[in-house]
Short mmCIF file of C-alpha atoms in Angstrom, two decimals:
data_model
loop_
_atom_site.label_atom_id
_atom_site.label_comp_id
_atom_site.label_asym_id
_atom_site.label_seq_id
_atom_site.Cartn_x
_atom_site.Cartn_y
_atom_site.Cartn_z
CA MET A 1 0.00 0.00 0.00
CA THR A 2 1.28 3.47 -0.85
CA ALA A 3 0.41 6.94 0.44
CA PRO A 4 -0.82 9.68 -1.93
CA LEU A 5 2.75 10.80 -2.77
CA GLY A 6 4.12 7.30 -3.30
CA ARG A 7 5.38 6.68 0.24
CA VAL A 8 4.97 3.07 1.39
CA VAL A 9 2.43 2.65 4.19
CA LEU A 10 3.29 0.20 6.96
CA ARG A 11 0.76 -0.93 9.55
CA VAL A 12 2.11 -1.33 13.09
CA GLY A 13 0.17 -3.78 15.23
CA GLY A 14 -0.40 -4.41 18.91
CA HIS A 15 -2.85 -6.41 20.98
CA GLU A 16 -5.80 -4.86 19.14
CA SER A 17 -4.51 -6.03 15.75
CA PRO A 18 -2.75 -9.39 16.21
CA GLY A 19 -1.01 -10.71 13.14
CA THR A 20 0.25 -7.25 12.14
CA PRO A 21 4.00 -6.62 12.67
CA GLY A 22 4.57 -4.71 15.89
CA PRO A 23 7.17 -2.13 16.92
CA GLY A 24 10.70 -3.34 17.51
CA ARG A 25 12.45 -5.92 15.36
CA ALA A 26 9.51 -6.63 13.01
CA LEU A 27 9.01 -2.95 12.18
CA ALA A 28 12.76 -2.33 11.91
CA LEU A 29 13.09 -5.14 9.35
CA ALA A 30 10.21 -3.72 7.32
CA LEU A 31 11.72 -0.23 7.40
CA ALA A 32 15.01 -1.65 6.11
CA ASP A 33 13.16 -2.67 2.94
CA TYR A 34 11.20 0.58 2.67
CA PRO A 35 13.39 3.60 3.53
CA HIS A 36 10.67 6.03 2.38
CA ALA A 37 7.62 5.08 4.44
CA VAL A 38 4.89 6.14 6.83
CA ALA A 39 3.83 3.90 9.72
CA VAL A 40 0.26 3.79 11.01
CA PRO A 41 -0.30 2.47 14.58
CA MET A 42 -3.22 0.03 14.34
CA THR A 43 -4.90 0.80 17.63
CA LEU A 44 -8.51 1.78 18.27
CA GLY A 45 -7.50 3.66 21.42
CA ARG A 46 -6.76 0.92 23.96
CA ASP A 47 -3.01 0.72 23.26
CA PRO A 48 -1.55 4.18 24.07
CA GLY A 49 2.00 2.81 24.18
CA LEU A 50 1.92 1.57 20.58
CA ALA A 51 2.65 4.91 18.89
CA PRO A 52 5.54 5.87 21.23
CA ALA A 53 7.08 2.40 20.78
CA ALA A 54 6.76 2.73 17.02
CA ALA A 55 8.32 6.21 17.19
CA GLN A 56 11.37 4.81 18.99
CA THR A 57 11.83 2.10 16.35
CA ILE A 58 11.39 4.56 13.47
CA ALA A 59 13.77 7.11 15.00
CA TRP A 60 16.43 4.41 15.28
CA ALA A 61 15.81 3.28 11.67
CA ALA A 62 15.90 6.87 10.39
CA ARG A 63 19.43 7.59 11.64
CA GLY A 64 21.05 6.92 8.27
CA GLY A 65 18.41 8.57 6.13
CA GLY A 66 17.30 12.06 5.30
CA PRO A 67 14.74 14.30 7.04
CA GLY A 68 11.19 13.17 6.38
CA ASP A 69 12.12 9.81 4.86
CA LEU A 70 10.20 8.04 7.62
CA LEU A 71 6.98 9.38 9.13
CA LEU A 72 4.72 8.24 11.96
CA ALA A 73 1.00 8.77 11.46
CA ARG A 74 -1.63 9.30 14.12
CA PRO A 75 -3.15 6.08 15.52
CA LEU A 76 -5.98 4.61 13.53
CA GLY A 77 -8.56 5.51 16.19
CA THR A 78 -9.10 6.89 19.68
CA LEU A 79 -11.19 5.72 22.61
CA THR A 80 -13.90 8.15 21.52
CA HIS A 81 -13.92 6.56 18.06
CA LEU A 82 -14.11 3.13 19.68
CA VAL A 83 -17.20 4.05 21.69
CA GLY A 84 -18.92 5.28 18.54
CA TRP A 85 -18.00 2.19 16.54
CA LEU A 86 -19.17 -0.08 19.35
CA ARG A 87 -22.47 1.77 19.64
CA ALA A 88 -23.12 1.21 15.93
CA ALA A 89 -22.13 -2.47 16.13
CA VAL A 90 -24.29 -3.12 19.19
CA ALA A 91 -27.27 -1.37 17.59
CA ARG A 92 -26.92 -3.62 14.53
CA ALA A 93 -26.56 -6.74 16.65
CA LEU A 94 -29.62 -5.98 18.80
CA LEU A 95 -31.83 -4.87 15.92
CA GLY A 96 -35.01 -6.95 15.86
CA GLY A 97 -33.80 -9.28 18.59
CA GLY A 98 -36.21 -8.33 21.34
CA ALA A 99 -35.50 -8.47 25.05
CA GLY A 100 -33.96 -11.94 24.85
CA ARG A 101 -30.90 -10.94 22.80
CA ALA A 102 -27.61 -9.79 24.32
CA VAL A 103 -24.28 -8.70 22.88
CA LEU A 104 -20.94 -10.05 24.11
CA LEU A 105 -18.07 -7.78 23.10
CA VAL A 106 -14.92 -9.86 22.61
CA ALA A 107 -11.29 -8.75 22.29
CA PRO A 108 -7.77 -10.03 22.96
CA GLU A 109 -6.39 -9.25 26.39
CA GLY A 110 -4.25 -6.14 26.48
CA GLY A 111 -3.31 -5.85 30.15
CA PRO A 112 -5.31 -4.54 33.14
CA ASP A 113 -5.55 -0.90 32.01
CA ALA A 114 -6.41 -1.68 28.39
CA ASP A 115 -9.02 -4.25 29.42
CA ALA A 116 -10.51 -1.82 31.93
CA GLU A 117 -10.81 0.76 29.15
CA LEU A 118 -12.89 -1.62 27.05
CA CYS A 119 -15.18 -2.33 30.00
CA LYS A 120 -15.71 1.40 30.50
CA ALA A 121 -16.31 1.93 26.78
CA ALA A 122 -18.85 -0.90 26.79
CA SER A 123 -20.53 0.59 29.83
CA LEU A 124 -20.98 3.85 27.93
CA VAL A 125 -22.42 1.91 25.00
CA ALA A 126 -24.86 0.11 27.28
CA ARG A 127 -25.79 3.23 29.24
CA HIS A 128 -29.35 3.53 27.90
CA LEU A 129 -30.00 -0.19 27.40
CA PRO A 130 -31.60 -2.61 29.88
CA PRO A 131 -29.14 -4.38 32.21
CA GLY A 132 -27.49 -7.47 30.80
CA ARG A 133 -27.78 -6.48 27.15
CA VAL A 134 -24.03 -5.76 26.69
CA GLU A 135 -21.21 -7.71 28.33
CA VAL A 136 -17.44 -8.10 27.73
CA ALA A 137 -15.15 -11.12 27.44
CA PHE A 138 -11.45 -11.48 26.69
CA ASP A 139 -9.67 -14.26 24.83
CA ARG A 140 -10.27 -17.58 26.57
CA GLY A 141 -13.08 -16.13 28.71
CA VAL A 142 -15.66 -16.17 25.92
CA ALA A 143 -17.42 -19.31 27.19
CA ASP A 144 -17.69 -17.76 30.66
CA GLY A 145 -19.02 -14.55 29.09
CA VAL A 146 -21.69 -16.51 27.23
CA ASP A 147 -22.66 -18.24 30.48
CA ARG A 148 -22.87 -14.85 32.21
CA CYS A 149 -25.21 -13.56 29.50
CA HIS A 150 -27.43 -16.65 29.90
CA ARG A 151 -27.55 -16.15 33.66
CA LEU A 152 -28.66 -12.56 33.07
CA GLY A 153 -31.60 -13.81 31.02
CA ALA A 154 -30.34 -13.79 27.42
CA ARG A 155 -31.74 -16.46 25.12
CA GLU A 156 -29.72 -15.37 22.09
CA ILE A 157 -26.19 -13.95 22.19
CA VAL A 158 -24.26 -12.13 19.47
CA LEU A 159 -20.46 -12.07 19.65
CA VAL A 160 -19.21 -8.69 18.43
CA PRO A 161 -15.46 -8.05 18.00
CA ALA A 162 -14.25 -4.98 19.90
CA SER A 163 -10.85 -4.86 18.19
CA LEU A 164 -9.37 -5.45 14.76
CA ALA A 165 -8.98 -9.14 15.59
CA PRO A 166 -11.60 -11.56 14.24
CA PRO A 167 -14.02 -12.87 16.86
CA PRO A 168 -13.59 -16.43 18.13
CA PRO A 169 -15.97 -19.14 16.91
CA ALA A 170 -19.27 -19.48 18.74
CA PRO A 171 -18.70 -21.78 21.74
CA CYS A 172 -22.22 -23.25 21.75
CA GLY A 173 -25.67 -23.12 20.19
CA GLY A 174 -27.74 -19.98 20.47
CA VAL A 175 -24.64 -17.85 19.88
CA ARG A 176 -24.16 -15.91 16.64
CA VAL A 177 -20.92 -14.30 15.50
CA ALA A 178 -21.21 -10.81 13.99
CA GLY A 179 -18.98 -9.39 11.30
CA PRO A 180 -15.91 -7.26 12.02
CA LEU A 181 -16.20 -4.06 14.01
CA LEU A 182 -14.92 -2.17 10.96
CA ALA A 183 -15.28 -3.50 7.44
CA PRO A 184 -11.97 -4.10 5.63
CA ALA A 185 -12.74 -1.26 3.21
CA ALA A 186 -13.33 1.10 6.14
CA VAL A 187 -10.02 0.09 7.75
CA GLU A 188 -8.25 0.61 4.43
CA ALA A 189 -9.79 4.06 4.06
CA LEU A 190 -8.77 5.03 7.61
CA VAL A 191 -5.20 3.85 7.06
CA ARG A 192 -4.98 5.91 3.88
CA ARG A 193 -6.42 8.94 5.68
CA ARG A 194 -3.90 8.70 8.53
CA ALA A 195 -1.04 8.26 6.04
CA GLY A 196 -2.25 11.28 4.05
CA GLU A 197 -2.51 13.38 7.20
CA ALA A 198 1.07 12.46 8.14
CA GLU A 199 2.30 13.49 4.69
CA GLU A 200 0.44 16.80 4.88
CA ARG A 201 1.86 17.46 8.36
CA TRP A 202 5.38 16.89 7.09
CA LEU A 203 4.91 19.14 4.05
CA ARG A 204 3.24 21.88 6.12
CA ALA A 205 5.31 21.88 9.30
CA ALA A 206 8.26 19.50 8.75
CA ASP A 207 6.81 17.35 11.55
CA ASP A 208 7.64 13.67 11.12
CA GLY A 209 5.46 12.62 14.08
CA LEU A 210 8.35 11.01 15.95
CA ASP A 211 8.48 13.43 18.89
CA LEU A 212 6.57 11.12 21.25
CA ALA A 213 7.62 10.22 24.78
CA PRO A 214 7.01 6.68 26.04
CA GLU A 215 3.78 6.42 28.02
CA HIS A 216 3.68 4.64 31.32
CA HIS A 217 -0.01 5.07 32.07
CA HIS A 218 -3.30 5.42 30.27
CA HIS A 219 -4.56 8.78 29.02
CA HIS A 220 -8.35 8.85 29.02
CA GLU A 221 -9.87 10.41 25.94
CA TYR A 222 -13.57 9.80 26.37
CA GLU A 223 -15.80 12.69 25.41
CA HIS A 224 -18.76 11.14 27.19
CA GLU A 225 -20.25 11.08 30.65
CA THR A 226 -18.45 9.13 33.33
CA THR A 227 -20.10 5.88 34.32
CA GLY A 228 -21.53 4.52 37.54
CA PRO A 229 -19.86 2.44 40.27
CA ARG A 230 -16.09 2.03 40.13
CA GLU A 231 -15.75 -1.54 41.33
CA PHE A 232 -14.20 -3.79 38.68
CA ALA A 233 -15.42 -7.39 38.78
CA GLY A 234 -13.65 -9.38 36.06
CA ALA A 235 -14.93 -8.39 32.64
CA SER A 236 -18.54 -7.81 33.72
CA LEU A 237 -20.20 -4.51 33.07
CA ARG A 238 -22.12 -4.77 36.33
CA GLY A 239 -19.03 -3.21 37.91
CA ALA A 240 -16.99 -0.34 36.54
CA VAL A 241 -13.23 0.07 36.79
CA ALA A 242 -10.90 0.98 39.60
CA HIS A 243 -8.56 2.79 37.19
CA GLY A 244 -11.09 5.29 35.88
CA THR A 245 -11.30 9.02 35.59
#
């Protein structure tokens, strides 16, 4: 894939986009083959350390090149974007399902803070829905999440991916797997947009995007109301998160 001015576009992955080369050795090897490139961090907002880690790798790789040969784009999405995308996906999944349908948001584990962020995002999505309509599960906890939904009264459950990773297969009957959170064409368009923005920033302000300090904690970017109780109980939305704003 190339940016508007012919620069190669490299996707940099983390826990939200498994299977995509991540920062460090994998990205450095790719940059060795493409000395004129722009890297796009493939996070939807739950991996704030991905862009700084990519910046460190790119800065190291850029030592022998010229100014602006390597650029770092903005991350694919933010936590605010994620809430909006989840709201749309949940609305589609619940459409026509009646009171007996629930949505189980599934994503790879990303560590305590990242997982807590998804629970808070899901709580915002479920804010105006009846209790038990939206729950969260991570990786190998999908079967337990399905059981939790059943215990809360769901007769039909829809697995909805809450990352760029494909959802796991349905663990039992009465469970349907929805399509991706973002269609491949939408992801492609977003990647191109971020790459184009990085190119424009370089041409306008000679900013290569690499001036990022490593992050040691989560920055909360929600533009929504804060949610209810702050007691985190596994991946259930009946509690909120002890790391919140």
